[in-house]
């Protein structure tokens, strides 16, 4: 996993109370960094126990700023700060129809479900069968029974539940796949790490009647998108 140093696997030692305290401390840190502003996203991050979405051997590192390995090929749960980093510029809010490409652990889908509420919708697509199964078990155990989990190529979106108000692509690609733009409402936003100049730029796209407007936000480092829209990130596996 080039680019990140994965901490050594070990038997978990922390209590639920310790995790809860680390979660509250992380939220305060994200606010202090200016990464977290919205009350709904803050409440969602406080509501979802991230440690319950992480394999036991990495659980003690749940609130450290490092992506952690998951069952599957090159699958990871992103760093804690990734979630407000994506959801704040998206303006993810109550009632939104949200599509996530790259379910990973299911944690991002759970946080999104807390934000959009029962009147919204969360659909999440994962290409790796082992990772998909891991997320399915995590979300079921955590009580998120109405998140639509799809095993497939998220580059193709999920037209059955389109259109979406917001789309997050959590793996790096050369450009936002055309089917995802097609499945986005006019006025809707999508966010993705785009491979540019041998690095990755987190890019926010807004769909307008006359086309899409792009805004580069910051440099990031994510696993490469697989499937029909793979390309552009072959040299970067994290
Ligand atoms: C950074 S991880 C996602 C983290 C996840 N959002 C979470 O909260 O744990 C990226 C994920 O994208 C998945 N992925 C890669 N290409 C994909 C594709 N074409 N369609 C769906 N998932 C894909 C990987 O298997 C990996 O699980």
Coordinates of N, CA and C and ligand atoms in Angstrom, one line a residue:
X1 N 0.9 -1.2 0.0 CA 0.0 0.0 0.0 C 0.9 1.2 0.0
X2 N 1.4 1.6 -1.2 CA 2.3 2.7 -1.3 C 1.7 4.0 -0.9
X3 N 2.5 4.8 -0.2 CA 2.0 6.1 0.2 C 1.5 6.2 1.6
X4 N 1.1 5.1 2.2 CA 0.6 5.1 3.6 C 1.3 4.0 4.4
X5 N 1.6 4.2 5.6 CA 2.2 3.2 6.5 C 1.1 2.6 7.3
X6 N 0.8 1.3 7.0 CA -0.2 0.6 7.8 C 0.3 0.1 9.1
X7 N -0.3 0.4 10.2 CA 0.2 0.0 11.5 C 0.1 -1.5 11.6
X8 N 0.9 -2.1 12.5 CA 0.9 -3.6 12.6 C -0.4 -4.1 13.2
X9 N -0.9 -5.3 12.6 CA -2.1 -5.9 13.2 C -1.8 -6.3 14.6
X10 N -2.9 -6.2 15.5 CA -2.7 -6.7 16.9 C -4.1 -7.0 17.5
X11 N -4.1 -7.6 18.6 CA -5.3 -7.9 19.3 C -5.9 -6.6 19.9
X12 N -7.2 -6.3 19.7 CA -7.7 -5.1 20.2 C -7.8 -5.0 21.7
X13 N -7.5 -3.8 22.3 CA -7.4 -3.7 23.7 C -8.4 -2.7 24.3
X14 N -8.9 -1.8 23.4 CA -9.7 -0.7 24.0 C -11.1 -1.0 24.3
X15 N -11.7 -0.3 25.3 CA -13.0 -0.5 25.7 C -14.0 0.4 24.9
X16 N -15.3 0.1 24.9 CA -16.2 0.9 24.2 C -16.2 2.4 24.7
X17 N -15.9 2.6 26.0 CA -15.8 4.0 26.5 C -14.6 4.7 26.0
X18 N -13.5 4.0 25.8 CA -12.3 4.6 25.2 C -12.5 5.0 23.8
X19 N -13.2 4.1 23.0 CA -13.5 4.4 21.6 C -14.4 5.6 21.5
X20 N -15.4 5.7 22.4 CA -16.4 6.8 22.4 C -15.6 8.1 22.7
X21 N -14.7 8.1 23.6 CA -13.9 9.3 24.0 C -13.0 9.7 22.8
X22 N -12.4 8.7 22.1 CA -11.6 9.0 20.9 C -12.5 9.6 19.8
X23 N -13.7 9.1 19.7 CA -14.6 9.6 18.7 C -14.9 11.1 18.9
X24 N -15.2 11.4 20.2 CA -15.6 12.8 20.5 C -14.3 13.7 20.3
X25 N -13.2 13.2 20.7 CA -11.9 14.0 20.5 C -11.7 14.2 19.0
X26 N -11.9 13.2 18.2 CA -11.7 13.3 16.8 C -12.6 14.3 16.2
X27 N -13.9 14.4 16.6 CA -14.8 15.4 16.1 C -14.3 16.8 16.5
X28 N -13.9 16.9 17.7 CA -13.4 18.3 18.1 C -12.2 18.7 17.2
X29 N -11.3 17.7 17.0 CA -10.1 17.9 16.1 C -10.5 18.3 14.7
X30 N -11.5 17.6 14.1 CA -11.9 17.9 12.8 C -12.5 19.3 12.7
X31 N -13.2 19.7 13.8 CA -13.8 21.1 13.8 C -12.6 22.1 13.9
X32 N -11.6 21.8 14.7 CA -10.5 22.8 14.9 C -9.7 22.9 13.6
X33 N -9.6 21.8 12.8 CA -8.9 21.8 11.6 C -9.7 22.6 10.5
X34 N -10.9 22.9 10.8 CA -11.8 23.6 9.8 C -12.4 22.6 8.7
X35 N -12.3 21.3 9.0 CA -12.8 20.3 8.1 C -14.3 20.0 8.3
X36 N -14.7 20.3 9.5 CA -16.1 19.9 9.9 C -16.9 21.2 10.4
X37 N -18.0 21.5 9.7 CA -18.7 22.7 10.1 C -20.2 22.4 10.3
X38 N -20.7 21.5 9.4 CA -22.2 21.2 9.5 C -22.6 20.4 10.7
X39 N -23.7 20.9 11.3 CA -24.1 20.2 12.5 C -24.6 18.8 12.2
X40 N -25.2 18.6 11.0 CA -25.7 17.2 10.7 C -24.6 16.3 10.5
X41 N -23.5 16.7 9.8 CA -22.4 15.8 9.6 C -21.7 15.6 10.9
X42 N -21.6 16.6 11.8 CA -21.0 16.4 13.1 C -21.8 15.4 13.9
X43 N -23.1 15.5 13.9 CA -23.9 14.6 14.7 C -23.8 13.2 14.1
X44 N -23.7 13.0 12.8 CA -23.5 11.7 12.2 C -22.2 11.1 12.6
X45 N -21.1 11.9 12.6 CA -19.8 11.3 13.0 C -19.8 10.9 14.4
X46 N -20.6 11.6 15.3 CA -20.7 11.2 16.7 C -21.5 10.0 16.9
X47 N -22.5 9.8 15.9 CA -23.5 8.7 16.1 C -22.9 7.3 15.6
X48 N -22.0 7.3 14.7 CA -21.6 6.1 14.1 C -20.2 5.6 14.8
X49 N -20.3 4.4 15.5 CA -19.0 3.9 16.1 C -18.1 3.3 15.0
X50 N -17.2 4.1 14.6 CA -16.3 3.7 13.5 C -15.6 2.4 13.7
X51 N -15.3 2.1 15.0 CA -14.5 0.9 15.4 C -15.3 -0.4 15.0
X52 N -16.7 -0.3 14.9 CA -17.4 -1.4 14.5 C -17.4 -1.8 13.0
X53 N -16.7 -0.9 12.2 CA -16.5 -1.2 10.8 C -15.1 -1.5 10.4
X54 N -14.3 -1.9 11.4 CA -12.9 -2.1 11.2 C -12.5 -3.6 11.6
X55 N -11.8 -4.3 10.8 CA -11.4 -5.7 11.3 C -10.7 -5.6 12.6
X56 N -10.9 -6.6 13.5 CA -10.5 -6.7 14.8 C -9.0 -6.3 15.0
X57 N -8.2 -6.9 14.0 CA -6.7 -6.7 14.2 C -6.2 -5.2 13.9
X58 N -7.1 -4.4 13.4 CA -6.8 -3.0 13.2 C -7.7 -2.0 14.1
X59 N -8.5 -2.6 14.9 CA -9.6 -1.8 15.6 C -9.0 -0.7 16.5
X60 N -7.9 -1.1 17.2 CA -7.3 -0.1 18.1 C -6.9 1.2 17.4
X61 N -6.7 1.2 16.0 CA -6.3 2.3 15.3 C -7.5 3.1 14.7
X62 N -8.7 2.8 15.1 CA -9.9 3.3 14.4 C -9.9 4.8 14.2
X63 N -9.3 5.6 15.2 CA -9.5 7.0 15.1 C -8.1 7.7 14.7
X64 N -7.2 6.9 14.2 CA -5.9 7.4 13.7 C -6.1 7.8 12.3
X65 N -5.3 8.8 11.8 CA -5.5 9.3 10.5 C -4.7 8.4 9.5
X66 N -5.2 7.2 9.3 CA -4.5 6.3 8.4 C -5.6 5.4 7.8
X67 N -5.6 5.1 6.5 CA -6.6 4.1 6.0 C -6.2 2.8 6.5
X68 N -7.1 1.9 6.8 CA -6.9 0.6 7.3 C -7.4 -0.5 6.3
X69 N -6.6 -1.6 6.2 CA -7.0 -2.7 5.3 C -8.3 -3.4 5.7
X70 N -9.0 -3.8 4.6 CA -10.3 -4.5 4.8 C -10.2 -5.8 4.0
X71 N -11.1 -6.8 4.3 CA -11.1 -8.0 3.4 C -11.4 -7.6 2.0
X72 N -10.7 -8.2 1.0 CA -10.8 -7.8 -0.4 C -9.6 -7.3 -1.0
X73 N -9.6 -7.0 -2.3 CA -8.4 -6.6 -3.0 C -8.2 -5.1 -2.9
X74 N -7.2 -4.6 -2.3 CA -6.9 -3.2 -2.2 C -8.0 -2.4 -1.6
X75 N -8.8 -3.0 -0.7 CA -9.9 -2.3 -0.1 C -9.5 -1.7 1.2
X76 N -9.9 -0.5 1.5 CA -9.6 0.1 2.8 C -10.8 0.9 3.3
X77 N -10.7 1.1 4.6 CA -11.6 2.2 5.2 C -10.7 3.4 5.2
X78 N -11.3 4.5 4.6 CA -10.5 5.8 4.5 C -10.2 6.4 5.9
X79 N -9.3 7.3 5.9 CA -9.0 8.0 7.2 C -10.2 8.7 7.7
X80 N -10.3 8.9 9.0 CA -11.5 9.6 9.6 C -11.8 11.0 8.9
X81 N -10.7 11.7 8.6 CA -11.0 13.1 8.1 C -11.6 13.0 6.7
X82 N -11.5 11.9 6.0 CA -12.0 11.8 4.6 C -13.5 12.1 4.5
X83 N -14.2 11.7 5.6 CA -15.7 11.8 5.5 C -16.2 13.2 5.4
X84 N -15.8 14.1 6.4 CA -16.1 15.5 6.2 C -15.5 16.1 5.0
X85 N -14.3 15.6 4.7 CA -13.6 16.2 3.5 C -14.5 16.0 2.2
X86 N -15.2 14.9 2.1 CA -16.1 14.7 1.0 C -17.4 15.3 1.2
X87 N -18.0 15.0 2.4 CA -19.4 15.4 2.6 C -19.7 16.8 2.8
X88 N -18.7 17.6 3.4 CA -18.9 19.0 3.5 C -19.0 19.8 2.2
X89 N -18.1 19.6 1.3 CA -18.2 20.3 0.0 C -19.4 19.8 -0.8
X90 N -19.7 18.5 -0.6 CA -20.9 18.0 -1.3 C -22.2 18.7 -0.8
X91 N -22.1 19.2 0.4 CA -23.3 19.8 1.1 C -24.3 18.7 1.3
X92 N -23.8 17.5 1.7 CA -24.8 16.4 1.9 C -25.7 16.8 3.1
X93 N -27.0 16.5 2.8 CA -28.0 17.0 3.8 C -29.2 16.1 3.8
X94 N -30.1 16.4 4.8 CA -31.3 15.6 5.0 C -32.1 15.5 3.7
X95 N -32.6 14.4 3.4 CA -33.5 14.2 2.3 C -32.8 13.9 1.0
X96 N -31.5 14.0 1.0 CA -30.7 13.7 -0.3 C -30.8 12.3 -0.7
X97 N -30.8 12.1 -2.0 CA -30.6 10.7 -2.6 C -29.1 10.7 -2.9
X98 N -28.4 9.8 -2.2 CA -26.9 9.7 -2.2 C -26.4 8.4 -2.8
X99 N -25.5 8.5 -3.7 CA -24.8 7.3 -4.2 C -23.3 7.3 -3.9
X100 N -22.9 6.3 -3.2 CA -21.5 6.1 -2.9 C -20.9 5.0 -3.8
X101 N -19.8 5.3 -4.4 CA -19.0 4.3 -5.2 C -17.8 3.9 -4.4
X102 N -17.8 2.6 -4.0 CA -16.8 2.1 -3.1 C -17.3 2.0 -1.7
X103 N -18.0 0.9 -1.4 CA -18.7 0.8 0.0 C -17.6 0.5 1.0
X104 N -16.5 -0.2 0.7 CA -15.5 -0.5 1.7 C -16.1 -1.1 2.9
X105 N -15.9 -0.5 4.0 CA -16.3 -1.1 5.3 C -17.8 -0.9 5.5
X106 N -18.4 0.1 4.8 CA -19.8 0.4 5.1 C -19.9 1.7 6.0
X107 N -18.8 2.1 6.5 CA -18.8 3.2 7.5 C -19.3 4.5 6.8
X108 N -18.8 4.8 5.6 CA -19.2 6.0 4.9 C -20.7 6.0 4.6
X109 N -21.2 4.8 4.3 CA -22.6 4.7 4.0 C -23.4 4.9 5.3
X110 N -22.9 4.4 6.4 CA -23.6 4.6 7.7 C -23.7 6.1 8.0
X111 N -22.5 6.8 7.9 CA -22.5 8.2 8.2 C -23.4 9.0 7.3
X112 N -23.4 8.6 6.0 CA -24.3 9.3 5.0 C -25.8 9.1 5.4
X113 N -26.1 7.8 5.8 CA -27.5 7.5 6.2 C -27.9 8.4 7.4
X114 N -27.0 8.6 8.3 CA -27.3 9.5 9.5 C -27.6 10.9 9.0
X115 N -26.8 11.3 8.0 CA -27.0 12.7 7.5 C -28.3 12.9 6.7
X116 N -28.6 12.0 5.7 CA -29.7 12.1 4.8 C -31.0 11.8 5.6
X117 N -31.0 11.0 6.6 CA -32.2 10.6 7.4 C -33.1 9.6 6.6
X118 N -34.2 9.3 7.2 CA -35.1 8.3 6.7 C -35.7 8.8 5.4
X119 N -35.9 10.1 5.3 CA -36.5 10.7 4.1 C -35.6 10.7 2.9
X120 N -34.3 10.5 3.1 CA -33.3 10.4 2.0 C -33.1 8.9 1.6
X121 N -32.0 8.7 0.8 CA -31.7 7.4 0.3 C -30.2 7.3 0.2
X122 N -29.6 6.1 0.7 CA -28.2 5.9 0.5 C -28.1 4.6 -0.3
X123 N -27.4 4.7 -1.5 CA -27.1 3.5 -2.3 C -25.6 3.4 -2.3
X124 N -25.0 2.3 -2.1 CA -23.6 2.1 -2.1 C -23.2 0.9 -2.9
X125 N -22.2 1.1 -3.9 CA -21.8 0.1 -4.8 C -20.4 -0.3 -4.5
X126 N -20.1 -1.6 -4.4 CA -18.8 -2.2 -4.1 C -18.5 -3.2 -5.2
X127 N -17.3 -3.2 -5.7 CA -16.9 -4.1 -6.8 C -16.3 -5.4 -6.3
X128 N -15.8 -5.4 -5.1 CA -15.1 -6.6 -4.5 C -16.1 -7.4 -3.7
X129 N -16.3 -8.7 -4.0 CA -17.3 -9.5 -3.3 C -17.0 -9.6 -1.8
X130 N -15.7 -9.8 -1.5 CA -15.4 -10.0 -0.1 C -15.7 -8.7 0.7
X131 N -15.3 -7.6 0.1 CA -15.5 -6.3 0.8 C -17.0 -6.0 0.9
X132 N -17.7 -6.3 -0.1 CA -19.2 -6.1 -0.1 C -19.8 -6.9 1.0
X133 N -19.4 -8.1 1.2 CA -20.0 -9.0 2.2 C -19.6 -8.4 3.6
X134 N -18.4 -8.0 3.8 CA -17.9 -7.4 5.0 C -18.8 -6.2 5.4
X135 N -19.0 -5.3 4.4 CA -19.8 -4.1 4.7 C -21.2 -4.5 5.0
X136 N -21.7 -5.5 4.3 CA -23.1 -5.9 4.5 C -23.3 -6.4 6.0
X137 N -22.4 -7.1 6.5 CA -22.4 -7.6 7.9 C -22.3 -6.5 8.9
X138 N -21.4 -5.6 8.6 CA -21.2 -4.4 9.5 C -22.4 -3.6 9.6
X139 N -23.0 -3.2 8.4 CA -24.2 -2.4 8.4 C -25.4 -3.0 9.1
X140 N -25.5 -4.3 8.8 CA -26.6 -5.1 9.4 C -26.5 -5.1 11.0
X141 N -25.3 -5.4 11.4 CA -25.0 -5.4 12.9 C -25.3 -4.0 13.5
X142 N -25.0 -3.0 12.8 CA -25.1 -1.6 13.3 C -26.6 -1.1 13.1
X143 N -27.4 -1.9 12.5 CA -28.8 -1.5 12.4 C -29.2 -0.7 11.2
X144 N -28.3 -0.5 10.2 CA -28.6 0.3 9.0 C -29.2 -0.7 8.0
X145 N -30.5 -0.9 8.1 CA -31.1 -2.0 7.2 C -31.6 -1.4 5.9
X146 N -31.7 -0.1 5.8 CA -32.3 0.5 4.6 C -31.3 1.1 3.6
X147 N -30.0 0.9 3.9 CA -29.0 1.3 2.9 C -29.0 0.2 1.8
X148 N -29.1 0.7 0.6 CA -29.1 -0.2 -0.6 C -27.6 -0.6 -0.9
X149 N -27.3 -1.8 -0.7 CA -25.9 -2.3 -1.0 C -25.9 -3.1 -2.3
X150 N -25.0 -2.7 -3.2 CA -25.0 -3.3 -4.5 C -23.6 -3.8 -4.8
X151 N -23.5 -5.1 -5.2 CA -22.2 -5.7 -5.6 C -22.1 -5.5 -7.1
X152 N -21.1 -4.7 -7.6 CA -21.0 -4.4 -9.0 C -20.0 -3.3 -9.2
X153 N -20.0 -2.8 -10.5 CA -19.0 -1.8 -10.9 C -19.7 -0.4 -10.7
X154 N -19.3 0.3 -9.7 CA -19.9 1.6 -9.3 C -19.6 2.6 -10.4
X155 N -18.6 2.4 -11.3 CA -18.4 3.4 -12.4 C -19.6 3.4 -13.3
X156 N -20.4 2.4 -13.2 CA -21.6 2.4 -14.1 C -22.8 3.0 -13.3
X157 N -22.6 3.3 -12.0 CA -23.7 3.8 -11.2 C -24.6 2.8 -10.8
X158 N -25.9 3.2 -10.5 CA -26.9 2.3 -10.2 C -28.2 2.9 -10.7
X159 N -28.5 2.8 -12.0 CA -29.6 3.5 -12.6 C -30.9 3.2 -12.0
X160 N -31.1 2.0 -11.4 CA -32.4 1.6 -10.8 C -32.9 2.6 -9.8
X161 N -31.9 3.3 -9.1 CA -32.4 4.2 -8.1 C -32.1 5.7 -8.4
X162 N -31.6 5.9 -9.7 CA -31.3 7.3 -10.1 C -32.6 8.1 -10.3
X163 N -32.6 9.4 -10.3 CA -31.4 10.3 -10.2 C -31.0 10.5 -8.7
X164 N -29.7 10.9 -8.6 CA -29.1 11.2 -7.3 C -28.9 12.7 -7.1
X165 N -28.9 13.1 -5.9 CA -28.6 14.6 -5.6 C -27.1 14.7 -5.3
X166 N -26.5 13.7 -4.8 CA -25.1 13.7 -4.4 C -24.4 12.4 -4.7
X167 N -23.2 12.4 -5.2 CA -22.5 11.2 -5.5 C -21.0 11.3 -5.0
X168 N -20.6 10.3 -4.3 CA -19.2 10.3 -3.8 C -18.5 9.1 -4.4
X169 N -17.4 9.3 -5.1 CA -16.5 8.2 -5.6 C -15.3 8.2 -4.7
X170 N -15.1 7.0 -4.0 CA -14.1 7.0 -3.0 C -12.9 6.2 -3.5
X171 N -12.7 6.1 -4.8 CA -11.5 5.5 -5.4 C -11.1 6.5 -6.6
X172 N -9.8 6.4 -6.8 CA -9.2 7.4 -7.8 C -9.4 7.0 -9.2
X173 N -9.8 8.0 -10.0 CA -10.1 7.7 -11.5 C -9.6 8.9 -12.3
X174 N -9.6 8.7 -13.6 CA -9.1 9.7 -14.5 C -10.1 10.9 -14.6
X175 N -11.3 10.5 -14.6 CA -12.4 11.5 -14.7 C -13.7 10.9 -14.1
X176 N -14.6 11.7 -13.8 CA -15.9 11.2 -13.2 C -16.6 10.4 -14.3
X177 N -16.8 9.1 -14.1 CA -17.4 8.3 -15.1 C -18.7 8.9 -15.7
X178 N -18.9 8.9 -17.0 CA -20.0 9.5 -17.6 C -21.4 9.0 -17.1
X179 N -21.5 7.7 -16.8 CA -22.8 7.2 -16.3 C -23.2 7.9 -15.0
X180 N -22.2 8.3 -14.2 CA -22.5 8.9 -12.9 C -23.0 10.3 -13.1
X181 N -22.4 11.0 -14.1 CA -22.9 12.4 -14.4 C -24.3 12.3 -14.9
X182 N -24.6 11.3 -15.8 CA -25.9 11.1 -16.3 C -26.9 10.8 -15.2
X183 N -26.5 10.1 -14.1 CA -27.5 9.8 -13.1 C -27.6 10.8 -12.0
X184 N -26.9 12.0 -12.2 CA -26.9 13.1 -11.2 C -28.0 14.1 -11.7
X185 N -28.8 14.5 -10.7 CA -29.8 15.6 -10.9 C -29.1 16.9 -11.4
X186 N -29.8 17.7 -12.2 CA -29.3 19.0 -12.5 C -29.3 19.8 -11.1
X187 N -28.2 20.5 -10.9 CA -28.0 21.1 -9.6 C -27.3 20.2 -8.6
X188 N -27.2 18.9 -8.9 CA -26.5 17.9 -8.0 C -25.0 18.1 -8.1
X189 N -24.4 17.4 -7.1 CA -22.9 17.5 -7.0 C -22.3 16.1 -6.9
X190 N -21.1 16.0 -7.5 CA -20.3 14.7 -7.3 C -18.9 15.1 -6.9
X191 N -18.3 14.2 -6.2 CA -16.9 14.4 -5.7 C -16.1 13.2 -5.9
X192 N -14.8 13.4 -6.3 CA -14.0 12.2 -6.6 C -12.5 12.6 -6.6
X193 N -11.6 11.7 -6.2 CA -10.2 11.9 -6.4 C -9.9 11.7 -7.8
X194 N -9.4 12.7 -8.5 CA -9.0 12.6 -10.0 C -7.5 12.5 -10.1
X195 N -7.1 11.6 -10.9 CA -5.6 11.5 -11.2 C -5.2 12.5 -12.2
X196 N -4.3 13.4 -11.7 CA -3.8 14.5 -12.5 C -2.4 14.8 -12.2
X197 N -1.5 14.9 -13.3 CA -0.1 15.2 -13.1 C 0.5 14.3 -12.1
X198 N 0.3 13.0 -12.2 CA 0.9 11.9 -11.4 C 0.5 12.0 -9.9
X199 N -0.5 12.9 -9.6 CA -1.0 12.9 -8.2 C -2.5 12.8 -8.3
X200 N -3.2 13.0 -7.2 CA -4.6 13.0 -7.2 C -5.2 14.3 -6.6
X201 N -6.2 14.8 -7.2 CA -6.8 16.0 -6.7 C -8.3 15.7 -6.4
X202 N -8.7 16.0 -5.2 CA -10.1 15.9 -4.9 C -10.9 16.9 -5.6
X203 N -11.8 16.5 -6.4 CA -12.5 17.4 -7.3 C -14.0 17.4 -7.1
X204 N -14.6 18.6 -7.0 CA -16.0 18.7 -6.8 C -16.6 19.1 -8.2
X205 N -17.7 18.4 -8.6 CA -18.3 18.7 -9.9 C -19.8 19.1 -9.6
X206 N -20.3 20.1 -10.2 CA -21.7 20.5 -10.1 C -22.3 20.4 -11.4
X207 N -23.4 19.7 -11.5 CA -24.1 19.5 -12.8 C -25.0 20.7 -13.0
X208 N -24.8 21.4 -14.2 CA -25.6 22.5 -14.5 C -26.3 22.3 -15.8
X209 N -27.4 23.0 -16.1 CA -28.1 22.7 -17.4 C -27.2 22.7 -18.6
X210 N -26.2 23.6 -18.6 CA -25.3 23.7 -19.8 C -24.1 22.8 -19.7
X211 N -23.9 22.1 -18.6 CA -22.7 21.2 -18.5 C -22.3 21.1 -17.1
X212 N -21.0 20.7 -16.9 CA -20.5 20.5 -15.5 C -19.5 21.6 -15.1
X213 N -19.6 22.0 -13.9 CA -18.6 23.0 -13.4 C -17.7 22.2 -12.4
X214 N -16.3 22.4 -12.6 CA -15.4 21.6 -11.7 C -14.6 22.6 -10.8
X215 N -14.3 22.1 -9.6 CA -13.5 22.8 -8.7 C -12.5 21.9 -8.0
X216 N -11.3 22.2 -8.1 CA -10.2 21.4 -7.5 C -10.1 21.8 -6.0
X217 N -10.2 20.8 -5.1 CA -10.2 21.2 -3.7 C -8.9 21.0 -3.0
X218 N -8.3 19.8 -3.1 CA -7.0 19.6 -2.5 C -6.4 18.3 -3.0
X219 N -5.1 18.0 -2.6 CA -4.4 16.8 -3.0 C -4.8 15.7 -2.1
X220 N -5.0 14.5 -2.6 CA -5.4 13.3 -1.8 C -4.7 12.1 -2.3
X221 N -4.9 10.9 -1.6 CA -4.3 9.7 -2.1 C -5.3 8.5 -1.7
X222 N -5.9 8.0 -2.8 CA -6.9 6.9 -2.6 C -6.6 5.7 -3.5
X223 N -7.2 4.6 -3.2 CA -7.0 3.4 -4.0 C -7.6 3.7 -5.4
X224 N -7.1 2.9 -6.4 CA -7.5 3.1 -7.7 C -8.9 2.5 -8.0
X225 N -9.7 3.2 -8.8 CA -11.0 2.7 -9.2 C -10.7 1.5 -10.1
X226 N -11.5 0.4 -9.9 CA -11.4 -0.7 -10.8 C -12.6 -0.7 -11.7
X227 N -12.7 -1.7 -12.6 CA -13.8 -1.8 -13.5 C -13.7 -1.1 -14.8
X228 N -14.8 -0.8 -15.4 CA -14.9 -0.2 -16.8 C -14.2 1.1 -16.9
X229 N -14.3 1.9 -15.7 CA -13.7 3.2 -15.7 C -12.4 3.3 -15.0
X230 N -11.7 2.1 -14.9 CA -10.4 2.1 -14.3 C -9.4 2.9 -15.2
X231 N -8.4 3.4 -14.7 CA -7.4 4.1 -15.5 C -7.0 5.4 -14.9
X232 N -5.8 5.7 -15.1 CA -5.3 7.0 -14.5 C -4.6 6.8 -13.2
X233 N -4.9 5.7 -12.5 CA -4.4 5.6 -11.1 C -3.6 4.3 -11.0
X234 N -3.2 3.7 -12.1 CA -2.6 2.3 -12.0 C -1.3 2.4 -11.1
X235 N -0.6 3.5 -11.1 CA 0.7 3.5 -10.4 C 0.5 3.8 -8.9
X236 N -0.7 4.0 -8.5 CA -1.0 4.4 -7.1 C -2.0 3.4 -6.6
X237 N -1.6 2.6 -5.6 CA -2.6 1.6 -5.1 C -3.3 2.0 -3.8
X238 N -3.0 3.1 -3.3 CA -3.6 3.6 -2.0 C -4.2 5.0 -2.2
Ligands
LIG1 C1 -11.2 4.0 0.0 S1 -12.1 2.5 -0.2 C2 -13.8 3.1 0.3 C3 -14.0 3.4 1.8 C4 -15.4 3.3 2.2 N1 -16.1 4.4 1.6 C5 -15.6 3.2 3.7 O1 -16.2 4.1 4.3 O2 -15.0 2.2 4.2 C6 -12.5 2.4 -1.9 C7 -13.3 1.2 -2.2 O3 -13.7 1.3 -3.6 C8 -13.8 0.0 -4.1 N2 -13.9 0.1 -5.6 C9 -12.8 0.2 -6.4 N3 -13.3 0.3 -7.7 C10 -14.7 0.2 -7.6 C11 -15.7 0.2 -8.6 N4 -15.5 0.3 -9.9 N5 -17.0 0.1 -8.1 C12 -17.2 0.0 -6.8 N6 -16.3 -0.1 -5.9 C13 -15.0 0.1 -6.3 C14 -12.7 -0.7 -3.5 O4 -12.8 -2.1 -3.5 C15 -12.7 -0.1 -2.1 O5 -13.5 -0.9 -1.2

